[in-house]
mmCIF file of C-alpha atoms in Angstrom:
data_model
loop_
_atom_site.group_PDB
_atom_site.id
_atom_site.type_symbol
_atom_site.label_atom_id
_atom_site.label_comp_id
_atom_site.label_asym_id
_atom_site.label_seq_id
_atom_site.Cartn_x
_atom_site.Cartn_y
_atom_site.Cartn_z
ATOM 1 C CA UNK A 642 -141.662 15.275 -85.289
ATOM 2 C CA UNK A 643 -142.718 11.611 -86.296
ATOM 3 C CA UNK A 644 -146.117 10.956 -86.782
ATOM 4 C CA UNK A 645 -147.595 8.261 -83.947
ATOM 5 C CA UNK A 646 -149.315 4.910 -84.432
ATOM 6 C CA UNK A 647 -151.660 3.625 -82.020
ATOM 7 C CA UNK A 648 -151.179 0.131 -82.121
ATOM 8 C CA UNK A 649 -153.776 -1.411 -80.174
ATOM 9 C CA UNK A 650 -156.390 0.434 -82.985
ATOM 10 C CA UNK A 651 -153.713 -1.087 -85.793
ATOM 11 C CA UNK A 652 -154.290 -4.471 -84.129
ATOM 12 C CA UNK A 653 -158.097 -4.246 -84.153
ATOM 13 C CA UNK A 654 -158.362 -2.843 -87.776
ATOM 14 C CA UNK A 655 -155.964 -5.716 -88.705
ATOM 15 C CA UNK A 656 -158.168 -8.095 -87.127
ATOM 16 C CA UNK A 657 -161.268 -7.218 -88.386
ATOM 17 C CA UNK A 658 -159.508 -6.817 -91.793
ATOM 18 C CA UNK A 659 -158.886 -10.256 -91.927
ATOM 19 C CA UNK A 660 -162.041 -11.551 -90.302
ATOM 20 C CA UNK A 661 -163.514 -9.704 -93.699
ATOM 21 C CA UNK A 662 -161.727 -10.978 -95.768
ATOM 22 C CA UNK A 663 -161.838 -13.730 -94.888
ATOM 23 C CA UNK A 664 -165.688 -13.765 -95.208
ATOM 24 C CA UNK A 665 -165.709 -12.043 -98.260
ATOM 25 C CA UNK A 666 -163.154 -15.076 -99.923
ATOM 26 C CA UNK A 667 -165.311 -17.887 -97.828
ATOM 27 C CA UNK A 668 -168.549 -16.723 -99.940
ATOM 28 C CA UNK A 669 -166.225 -16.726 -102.783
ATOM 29 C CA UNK A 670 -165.382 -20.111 -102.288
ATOM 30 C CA UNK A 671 -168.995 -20.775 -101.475
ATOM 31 C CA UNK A 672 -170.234 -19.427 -104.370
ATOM 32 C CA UNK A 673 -168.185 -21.627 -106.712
ATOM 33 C CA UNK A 674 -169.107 -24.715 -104.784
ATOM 34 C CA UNK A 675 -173.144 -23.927 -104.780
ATOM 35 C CA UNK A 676 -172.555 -22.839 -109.081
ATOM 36 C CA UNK A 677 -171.150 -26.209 -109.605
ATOM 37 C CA UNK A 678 -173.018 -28.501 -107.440
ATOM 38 C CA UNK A 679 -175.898 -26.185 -109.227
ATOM 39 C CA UNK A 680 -174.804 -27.295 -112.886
ATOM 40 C CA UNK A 681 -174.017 -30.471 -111.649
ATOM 41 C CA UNK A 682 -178.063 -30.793 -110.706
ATOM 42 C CA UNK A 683 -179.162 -29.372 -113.502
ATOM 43 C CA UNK A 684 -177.814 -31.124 -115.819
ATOM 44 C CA UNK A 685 -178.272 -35.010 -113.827
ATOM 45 C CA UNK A 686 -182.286 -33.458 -114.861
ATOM 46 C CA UNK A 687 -184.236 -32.323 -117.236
ATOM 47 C CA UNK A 688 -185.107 -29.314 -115.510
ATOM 48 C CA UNK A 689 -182.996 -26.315 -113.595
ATOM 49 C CA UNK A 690 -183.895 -26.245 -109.977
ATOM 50 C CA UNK A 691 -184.723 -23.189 -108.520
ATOM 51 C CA UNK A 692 -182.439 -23.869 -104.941
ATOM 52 C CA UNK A 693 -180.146 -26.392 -105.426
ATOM 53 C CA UNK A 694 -179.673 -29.252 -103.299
ATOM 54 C CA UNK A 695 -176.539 -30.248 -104.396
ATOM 55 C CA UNK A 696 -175.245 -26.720 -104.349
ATOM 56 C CA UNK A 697 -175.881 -26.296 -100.827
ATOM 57 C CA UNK A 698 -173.741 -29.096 -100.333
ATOM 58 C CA UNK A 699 -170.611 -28.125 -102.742
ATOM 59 C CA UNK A 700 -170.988 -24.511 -101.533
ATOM 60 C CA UNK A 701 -170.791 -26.087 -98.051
ATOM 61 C CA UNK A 702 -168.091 -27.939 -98.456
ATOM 62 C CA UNK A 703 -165.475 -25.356 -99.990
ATOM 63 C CA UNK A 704 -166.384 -22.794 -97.301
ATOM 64 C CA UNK A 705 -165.568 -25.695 -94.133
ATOM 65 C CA UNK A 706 -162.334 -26.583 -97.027
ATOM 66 C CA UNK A 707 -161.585 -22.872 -96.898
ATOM 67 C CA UNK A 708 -161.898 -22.290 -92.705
ATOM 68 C CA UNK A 709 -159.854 -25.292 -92.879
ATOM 69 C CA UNK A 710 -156.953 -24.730 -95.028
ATOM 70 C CA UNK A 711 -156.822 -21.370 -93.328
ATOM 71 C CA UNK A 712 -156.748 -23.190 -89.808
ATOM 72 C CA UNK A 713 -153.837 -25.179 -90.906
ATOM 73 C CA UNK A 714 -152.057 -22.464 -92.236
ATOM 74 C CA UNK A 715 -152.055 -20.301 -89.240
ATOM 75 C CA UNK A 716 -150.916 -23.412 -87.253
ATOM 76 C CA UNK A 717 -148.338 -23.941 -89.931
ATOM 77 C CA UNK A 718 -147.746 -21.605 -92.464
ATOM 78 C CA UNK A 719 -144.620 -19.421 -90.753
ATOM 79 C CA UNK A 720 -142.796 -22.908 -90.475
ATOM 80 C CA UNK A 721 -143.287 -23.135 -94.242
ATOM 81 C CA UNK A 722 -142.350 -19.822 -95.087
ATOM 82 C CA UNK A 723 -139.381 -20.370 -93.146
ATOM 83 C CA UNK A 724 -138.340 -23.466 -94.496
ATOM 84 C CA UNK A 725 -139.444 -22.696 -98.017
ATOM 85 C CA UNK A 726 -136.791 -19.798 -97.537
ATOM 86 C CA UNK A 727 -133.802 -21.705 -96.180
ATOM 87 C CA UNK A 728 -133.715 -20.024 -92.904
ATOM 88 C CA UNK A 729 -131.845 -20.763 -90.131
ATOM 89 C CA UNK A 730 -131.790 -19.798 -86.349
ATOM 90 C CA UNK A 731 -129.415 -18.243 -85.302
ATOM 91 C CA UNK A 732 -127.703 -17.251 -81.426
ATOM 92 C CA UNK A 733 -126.585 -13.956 -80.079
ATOM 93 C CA UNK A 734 -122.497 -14.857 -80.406
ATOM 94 C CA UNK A 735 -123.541 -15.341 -83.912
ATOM 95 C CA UNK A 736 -124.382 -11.736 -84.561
ATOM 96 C CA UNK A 737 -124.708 -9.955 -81.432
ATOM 97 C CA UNK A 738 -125.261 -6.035 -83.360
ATOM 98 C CA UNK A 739 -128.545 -7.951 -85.045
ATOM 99 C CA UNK A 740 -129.677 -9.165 -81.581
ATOM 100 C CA UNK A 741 -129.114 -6.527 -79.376
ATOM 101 C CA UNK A 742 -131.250 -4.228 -82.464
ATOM 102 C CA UNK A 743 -134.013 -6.885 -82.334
ATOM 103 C CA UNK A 744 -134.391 -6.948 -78.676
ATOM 104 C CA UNK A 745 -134.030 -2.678 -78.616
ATOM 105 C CA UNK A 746 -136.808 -2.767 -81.431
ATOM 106 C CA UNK A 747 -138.991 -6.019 -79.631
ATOM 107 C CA UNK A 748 -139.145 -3.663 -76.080
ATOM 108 C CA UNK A 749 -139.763 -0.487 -78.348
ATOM 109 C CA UNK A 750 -142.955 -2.296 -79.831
ATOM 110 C CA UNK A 751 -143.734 -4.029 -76.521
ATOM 111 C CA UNK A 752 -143.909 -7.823 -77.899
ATOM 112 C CA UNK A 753 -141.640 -11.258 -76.861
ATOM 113 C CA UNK A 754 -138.774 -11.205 -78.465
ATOM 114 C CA UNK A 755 -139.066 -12.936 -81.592
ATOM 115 C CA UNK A 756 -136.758 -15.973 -82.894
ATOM 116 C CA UNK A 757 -133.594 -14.000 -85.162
ATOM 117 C CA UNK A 758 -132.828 -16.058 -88.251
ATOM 118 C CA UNK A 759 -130.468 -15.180 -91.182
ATOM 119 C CA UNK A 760 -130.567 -16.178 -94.789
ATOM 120 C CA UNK A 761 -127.192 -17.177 -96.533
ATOM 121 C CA UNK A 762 -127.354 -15.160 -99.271
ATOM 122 C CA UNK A 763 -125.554 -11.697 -100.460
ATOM 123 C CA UNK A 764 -128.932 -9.976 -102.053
ATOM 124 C CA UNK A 765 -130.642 -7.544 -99.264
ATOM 125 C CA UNK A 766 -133.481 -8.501 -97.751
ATOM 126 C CA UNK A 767 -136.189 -8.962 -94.730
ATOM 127 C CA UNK A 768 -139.217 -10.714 -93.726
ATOM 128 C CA UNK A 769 -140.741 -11.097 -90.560
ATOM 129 C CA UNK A 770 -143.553 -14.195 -89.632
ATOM 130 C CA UNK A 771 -145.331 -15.839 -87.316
ATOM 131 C CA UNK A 772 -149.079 -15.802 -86.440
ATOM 132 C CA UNK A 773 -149.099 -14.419 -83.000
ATOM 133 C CA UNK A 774 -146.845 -11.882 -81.683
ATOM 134 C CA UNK A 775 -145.651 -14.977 -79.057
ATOM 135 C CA UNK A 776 -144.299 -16.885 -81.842
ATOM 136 C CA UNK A 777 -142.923 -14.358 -83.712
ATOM 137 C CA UNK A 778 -139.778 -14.726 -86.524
ATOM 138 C CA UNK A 779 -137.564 -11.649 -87.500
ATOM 139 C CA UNK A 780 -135.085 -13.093 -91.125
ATOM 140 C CA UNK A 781 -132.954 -10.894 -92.440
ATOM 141 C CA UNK A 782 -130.177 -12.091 -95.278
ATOM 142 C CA UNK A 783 -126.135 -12.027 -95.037
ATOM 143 C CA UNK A 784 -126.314 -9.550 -97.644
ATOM 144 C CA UNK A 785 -128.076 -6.715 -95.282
ATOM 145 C CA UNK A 786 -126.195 -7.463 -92.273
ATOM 146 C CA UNK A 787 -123.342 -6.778 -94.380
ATOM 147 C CA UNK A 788 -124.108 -4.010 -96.287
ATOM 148 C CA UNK A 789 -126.122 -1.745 -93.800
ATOM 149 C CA UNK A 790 -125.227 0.509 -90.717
ATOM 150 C CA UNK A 791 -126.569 0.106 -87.560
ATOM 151 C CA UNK A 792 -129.037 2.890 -88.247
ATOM 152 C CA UNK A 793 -129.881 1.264 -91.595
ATOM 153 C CA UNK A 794 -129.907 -2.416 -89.859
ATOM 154 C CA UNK A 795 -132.279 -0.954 -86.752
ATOM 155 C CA UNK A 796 -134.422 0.755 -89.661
ATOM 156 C CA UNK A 797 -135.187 -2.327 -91.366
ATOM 157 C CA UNK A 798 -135.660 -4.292 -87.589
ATOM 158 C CA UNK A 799 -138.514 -2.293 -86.581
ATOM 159 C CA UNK A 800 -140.448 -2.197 -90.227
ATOM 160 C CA UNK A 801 -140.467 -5.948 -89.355
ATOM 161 C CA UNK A 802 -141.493 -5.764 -85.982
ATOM 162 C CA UNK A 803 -143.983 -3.783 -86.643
ATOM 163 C CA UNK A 804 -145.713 -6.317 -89.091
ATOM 164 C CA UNK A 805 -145.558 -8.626 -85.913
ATOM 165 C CA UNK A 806 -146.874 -5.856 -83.431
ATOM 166 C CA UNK A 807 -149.612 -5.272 -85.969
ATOM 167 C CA UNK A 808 -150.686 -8.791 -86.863
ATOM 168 C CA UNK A 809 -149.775 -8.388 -90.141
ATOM 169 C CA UNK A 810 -148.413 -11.586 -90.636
ATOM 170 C CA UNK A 811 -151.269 -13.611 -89.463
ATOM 171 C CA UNK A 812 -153.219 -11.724 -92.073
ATOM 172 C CA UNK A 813 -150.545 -12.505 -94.533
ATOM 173 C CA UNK A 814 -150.981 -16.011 -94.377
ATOM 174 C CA UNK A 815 -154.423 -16.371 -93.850
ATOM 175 C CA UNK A 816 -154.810 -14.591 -97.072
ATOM 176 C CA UNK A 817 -151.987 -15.765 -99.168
ATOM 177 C CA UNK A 818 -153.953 -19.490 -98.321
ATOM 178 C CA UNK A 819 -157.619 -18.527 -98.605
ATOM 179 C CA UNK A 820 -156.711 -16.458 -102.092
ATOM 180 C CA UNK A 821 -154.771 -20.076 -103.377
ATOM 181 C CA UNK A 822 -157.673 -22.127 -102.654
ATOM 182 C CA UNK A 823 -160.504 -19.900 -104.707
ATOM 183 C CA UNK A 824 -157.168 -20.002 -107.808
ATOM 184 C CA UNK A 825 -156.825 -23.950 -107.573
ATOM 185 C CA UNK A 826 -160.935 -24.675 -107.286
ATOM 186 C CA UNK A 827 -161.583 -22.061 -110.338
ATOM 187 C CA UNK A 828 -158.794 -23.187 -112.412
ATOM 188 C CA UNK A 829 -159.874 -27.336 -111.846
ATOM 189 C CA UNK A 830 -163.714 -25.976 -112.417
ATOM 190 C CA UNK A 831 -162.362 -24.351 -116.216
ATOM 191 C CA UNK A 832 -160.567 -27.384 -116.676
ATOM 192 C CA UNK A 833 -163.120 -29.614 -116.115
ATOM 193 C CA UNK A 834 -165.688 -27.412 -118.122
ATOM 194 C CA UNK A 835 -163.836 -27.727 -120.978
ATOM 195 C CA UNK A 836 -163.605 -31.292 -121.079
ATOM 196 C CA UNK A 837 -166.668 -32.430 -120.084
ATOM 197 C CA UNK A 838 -168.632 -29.918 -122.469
ATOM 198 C CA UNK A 839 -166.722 -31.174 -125.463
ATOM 199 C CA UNK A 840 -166.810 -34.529 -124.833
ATOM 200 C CA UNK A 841 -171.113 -34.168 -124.511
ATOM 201 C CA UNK A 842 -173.180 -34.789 -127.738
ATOM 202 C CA UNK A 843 -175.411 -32.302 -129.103
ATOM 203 C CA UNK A 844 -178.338 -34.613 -127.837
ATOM 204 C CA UNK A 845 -177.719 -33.819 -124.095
ATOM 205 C CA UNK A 846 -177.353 -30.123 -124.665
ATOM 206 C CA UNK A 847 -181.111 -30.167 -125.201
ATOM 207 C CA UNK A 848 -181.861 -29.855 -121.470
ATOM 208 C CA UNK A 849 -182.484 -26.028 -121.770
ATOM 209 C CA UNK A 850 -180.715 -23.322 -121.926
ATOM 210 C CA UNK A 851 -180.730 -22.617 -117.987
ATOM 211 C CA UNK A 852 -178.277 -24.919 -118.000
ATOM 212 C CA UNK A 853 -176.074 -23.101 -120.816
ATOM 213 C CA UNK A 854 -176.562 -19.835 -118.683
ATOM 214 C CA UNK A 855 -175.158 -21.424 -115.587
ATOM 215 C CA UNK A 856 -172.621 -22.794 -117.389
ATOM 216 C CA UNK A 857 -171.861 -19.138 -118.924
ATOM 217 C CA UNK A 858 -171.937 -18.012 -115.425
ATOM 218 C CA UNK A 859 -169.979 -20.208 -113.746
ATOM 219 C CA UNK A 860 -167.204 -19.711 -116.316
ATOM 220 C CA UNK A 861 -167.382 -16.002 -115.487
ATOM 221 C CA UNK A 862 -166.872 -16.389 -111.918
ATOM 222 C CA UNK A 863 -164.519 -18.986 -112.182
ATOM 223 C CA UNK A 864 -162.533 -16.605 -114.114
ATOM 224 C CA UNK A 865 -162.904 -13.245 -112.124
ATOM 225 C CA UNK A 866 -162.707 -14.940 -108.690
ATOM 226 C CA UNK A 867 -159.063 -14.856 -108.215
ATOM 227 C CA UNK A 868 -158.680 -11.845 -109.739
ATOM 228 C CA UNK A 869 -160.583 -9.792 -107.340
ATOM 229 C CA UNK A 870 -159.235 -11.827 -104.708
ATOM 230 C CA UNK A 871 -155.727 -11.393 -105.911
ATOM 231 C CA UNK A 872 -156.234 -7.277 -106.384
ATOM 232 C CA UNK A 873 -157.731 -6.990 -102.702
ATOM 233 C CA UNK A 874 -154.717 -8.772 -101.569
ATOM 234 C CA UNK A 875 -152.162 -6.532 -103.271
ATOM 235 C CA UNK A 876 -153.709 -3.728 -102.463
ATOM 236 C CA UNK A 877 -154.147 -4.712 -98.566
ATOM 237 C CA UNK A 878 -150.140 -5.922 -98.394
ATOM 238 C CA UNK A 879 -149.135 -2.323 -100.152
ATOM 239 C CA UNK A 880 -151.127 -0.848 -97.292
ATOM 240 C CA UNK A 881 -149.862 -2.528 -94.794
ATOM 241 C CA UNK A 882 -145.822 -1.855 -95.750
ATOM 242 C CA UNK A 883 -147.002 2.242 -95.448
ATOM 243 C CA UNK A 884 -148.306 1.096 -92.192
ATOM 244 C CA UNK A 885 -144.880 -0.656 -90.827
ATOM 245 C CA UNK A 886 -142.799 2.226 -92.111
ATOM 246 C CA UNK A 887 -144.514 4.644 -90.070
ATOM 247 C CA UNK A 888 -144.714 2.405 -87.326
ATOM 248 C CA UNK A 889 -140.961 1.726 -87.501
ATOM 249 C CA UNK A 890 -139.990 5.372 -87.161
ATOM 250 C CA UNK A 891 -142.121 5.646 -83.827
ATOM 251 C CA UNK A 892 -140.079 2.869 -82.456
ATOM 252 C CA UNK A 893 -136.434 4.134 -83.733
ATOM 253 C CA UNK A 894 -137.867 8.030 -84.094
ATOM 254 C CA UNK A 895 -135.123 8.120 -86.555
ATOM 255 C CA UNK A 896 -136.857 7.741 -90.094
ATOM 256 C CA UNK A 897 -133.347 8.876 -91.792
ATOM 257 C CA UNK A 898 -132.192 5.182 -91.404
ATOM 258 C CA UNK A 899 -135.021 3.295 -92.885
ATOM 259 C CA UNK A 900 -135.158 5.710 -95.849
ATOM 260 C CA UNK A 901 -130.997 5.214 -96.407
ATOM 261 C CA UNK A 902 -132.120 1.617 -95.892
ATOM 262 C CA UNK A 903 -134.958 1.600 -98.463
ATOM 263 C CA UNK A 904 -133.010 3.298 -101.067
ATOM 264 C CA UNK A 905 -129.877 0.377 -101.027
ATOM 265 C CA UNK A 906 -132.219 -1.712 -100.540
ATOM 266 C CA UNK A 907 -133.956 -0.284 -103.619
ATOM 267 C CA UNK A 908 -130.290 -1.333 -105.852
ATOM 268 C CA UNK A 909 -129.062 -4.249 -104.112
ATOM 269 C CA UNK A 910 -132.627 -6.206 -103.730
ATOM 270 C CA UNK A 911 -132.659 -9.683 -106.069
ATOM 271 C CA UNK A 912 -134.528 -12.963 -106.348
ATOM 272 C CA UNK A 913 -132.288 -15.674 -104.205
ATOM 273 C CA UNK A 914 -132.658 -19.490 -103.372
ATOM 274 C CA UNK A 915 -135.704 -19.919 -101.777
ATOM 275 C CA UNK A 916 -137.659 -17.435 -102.858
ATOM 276 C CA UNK A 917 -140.665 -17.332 -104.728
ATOM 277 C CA UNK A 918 -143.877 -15.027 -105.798
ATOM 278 C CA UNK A 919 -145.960 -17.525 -102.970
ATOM 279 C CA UNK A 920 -143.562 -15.559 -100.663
ATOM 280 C CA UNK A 921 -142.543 -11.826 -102.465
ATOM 281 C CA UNK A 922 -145.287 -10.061 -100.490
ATOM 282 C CA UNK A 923 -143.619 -11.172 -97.091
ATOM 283 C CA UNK A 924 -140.051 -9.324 -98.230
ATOM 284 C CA UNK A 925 -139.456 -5.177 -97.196
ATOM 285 C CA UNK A 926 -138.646 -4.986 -100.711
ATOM 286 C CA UNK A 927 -139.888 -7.639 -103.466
ATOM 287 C CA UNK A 928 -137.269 -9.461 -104.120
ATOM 288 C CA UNK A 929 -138.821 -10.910 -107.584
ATOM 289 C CA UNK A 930 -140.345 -7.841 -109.082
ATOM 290 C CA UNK A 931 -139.432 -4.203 -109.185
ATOM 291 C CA UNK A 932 -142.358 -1.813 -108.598
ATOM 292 C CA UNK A 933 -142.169 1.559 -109.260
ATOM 293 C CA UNK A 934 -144.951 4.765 -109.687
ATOM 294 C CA UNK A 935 -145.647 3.204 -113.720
ATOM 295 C CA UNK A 936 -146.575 0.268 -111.917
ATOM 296 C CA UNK A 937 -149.910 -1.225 -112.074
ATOM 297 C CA UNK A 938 -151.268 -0.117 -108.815
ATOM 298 C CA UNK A 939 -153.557 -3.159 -108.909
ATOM 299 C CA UNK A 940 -151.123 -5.634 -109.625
ATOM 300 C CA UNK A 941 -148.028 -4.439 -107.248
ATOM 301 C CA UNK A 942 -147.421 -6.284 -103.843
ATOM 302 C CA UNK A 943 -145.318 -3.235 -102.613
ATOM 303 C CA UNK A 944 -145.290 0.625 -102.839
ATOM 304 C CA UNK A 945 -143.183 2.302 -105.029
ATOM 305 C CA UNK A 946 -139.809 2.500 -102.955
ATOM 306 C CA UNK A 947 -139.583 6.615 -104.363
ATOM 307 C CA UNK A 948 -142.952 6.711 -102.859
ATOM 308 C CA UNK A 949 -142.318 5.178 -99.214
ATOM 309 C CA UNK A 950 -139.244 7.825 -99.096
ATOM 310 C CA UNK A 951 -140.779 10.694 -99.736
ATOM 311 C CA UNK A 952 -143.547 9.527 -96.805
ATOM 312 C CA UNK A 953 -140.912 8.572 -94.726
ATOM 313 C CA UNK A 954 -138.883 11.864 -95.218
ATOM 314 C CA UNK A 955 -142.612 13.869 -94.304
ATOM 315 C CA UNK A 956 -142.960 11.892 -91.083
ATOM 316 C CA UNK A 957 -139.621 13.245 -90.187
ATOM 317 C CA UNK A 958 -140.365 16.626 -91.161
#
């Protein structure tokens, strides 16, 4: 018998996931701004304060940029997923087997029925988006409307519904946008280190070495910032694609057609117009890398495909 999810937990746990992270890359973000307002003090003086005015301030400033840029995406970001992606809307004469599987799979999860768009291209593929379940998105490509049964095709349907019933999406984007700003701040703060400590004479570098060790510091952070940003996101989106495959086989309670799914999927899967690693983590399958259990665990945006089988074949057990 398939395991059960109980989504109105999965929704709360999603939620609070991404209010934490969300802190947790804010103070990232914050912490860059008060290092370099910091050196940026220090080194307009001939001393290193011990709280820095002008830290306060930069620190201040990249956490409101980083609310910010989040606020926009979340207003935004599915419409630029979907356009970065090439997809278009499509009616129910258009493909009515697709339609009448999203609106089984939108009453099985209990949310509106989301927009149906295809993507005109023969690898196979899905991605679901859209901030709120209300404004929800379901894209699949010509390639899997083509190549899958209805089993397969309803399979695939509720893994993405799920990520809408779940919230997943919203913490998608939030993420995908808060992780991007701490990259582009860190990799402008190496770039201007570099430049503006080479072009200094020896004379000014006489200030103390406080400032060297913030400098040192700052450099550190700058570099290991994104990466721990960029491993807690990976490891979140794997964790969240276990958590739609279970969920899809308590809406079909048929896992046998997701896992016949996953494994053409696993073949036929490619990189297409439109696609890019800002958007691989949205796909059912990565449609730029391959993953598999020799993976770097740390590095991988999805499970091993092997591996979401052989939990899909135990839920069915």
């Amino acid at each position: 018998m398939a395991a059960t999810t109980d989504f109105v937990a999965a929704q709360k746990v999603n939620r609070r996931n991404t209010m934490v992270l969300l802190a947790v890359l804010t103070a990232l973000a914050a912490l860059l701004g008060y290092l370099i307002g910091w050196l940026v003090e220090a080194e307009s003086s001939n001393a290193l304060p011990t709280v820095s005015g002008g830290g306060i301030a930069a620190a201040g400033l990249l956490a409101t940029a980083s609310i910010g840029w989040s606020a926009v995406s979340l207003a935004w970001g599915d419409r630029m997923v979907l356009g970065m992606a090439n997809a278009r809307e499509i009616a129910k004469a258009d493909a009515p087997q697709l339609y009448n599987v999203v609106e089984e799979m939108s009453l099985a999860a209990g949310v509106p029925m989301p927009r149906v768009m295809v993507l005109e291209t023969d690898a196979l593929n899905a991605f679901a988006t859209g901030t709120k379940t209300a404004n929800g998105t379901i894209a699949v490509t010509r390639g899997l409307l083509d190549g899958l049964t209805r089993d397969e095709l309803q399979g695939v349907v509720a893994h993405e519904m799920a990520h809408l019933a779940n919230l997943d999406t919203r913490y998608m984007v939030v993420v995908g946008v808060t992780v991007g700003l701490i990259a582009l701040v860190c990799d402008v703060t190496l770039r201007n280190l570099r430049w503006s400590r080479a072009g200094r004479s020896s004379g000014n570098d006489r200030k103390g070495g406080g400032a060297a060790i913030l400098v040192v510091v700052l450099v550190v952070v700058a570099i290991l910032a994104p990466i721990a940003a960029k491993f807690v996101q990976m490891a979140v989106s794997r964790q969240r694609e276990y958590l739609a495959d279970a969920t899809s086989v308590q809406f079909t309670r048929n896992p046998k057609g997701l896992i016949s799914a996953l494994g053409k999927l696993a073949e036929k899967a490619a990189p297409f117009p439109g696609v890019s690693r800002a958007t691989q983590h949205l796909f059912i399958v990565n449609p730029v890398q391959t993953f598999t259990a020799r993976s770097s665990a740390l590095l991988a945006t999805h499970p091993d495909i092997a591996d979401r089988i052989a939990r899909l074949r135990h839920l069915g057990a």
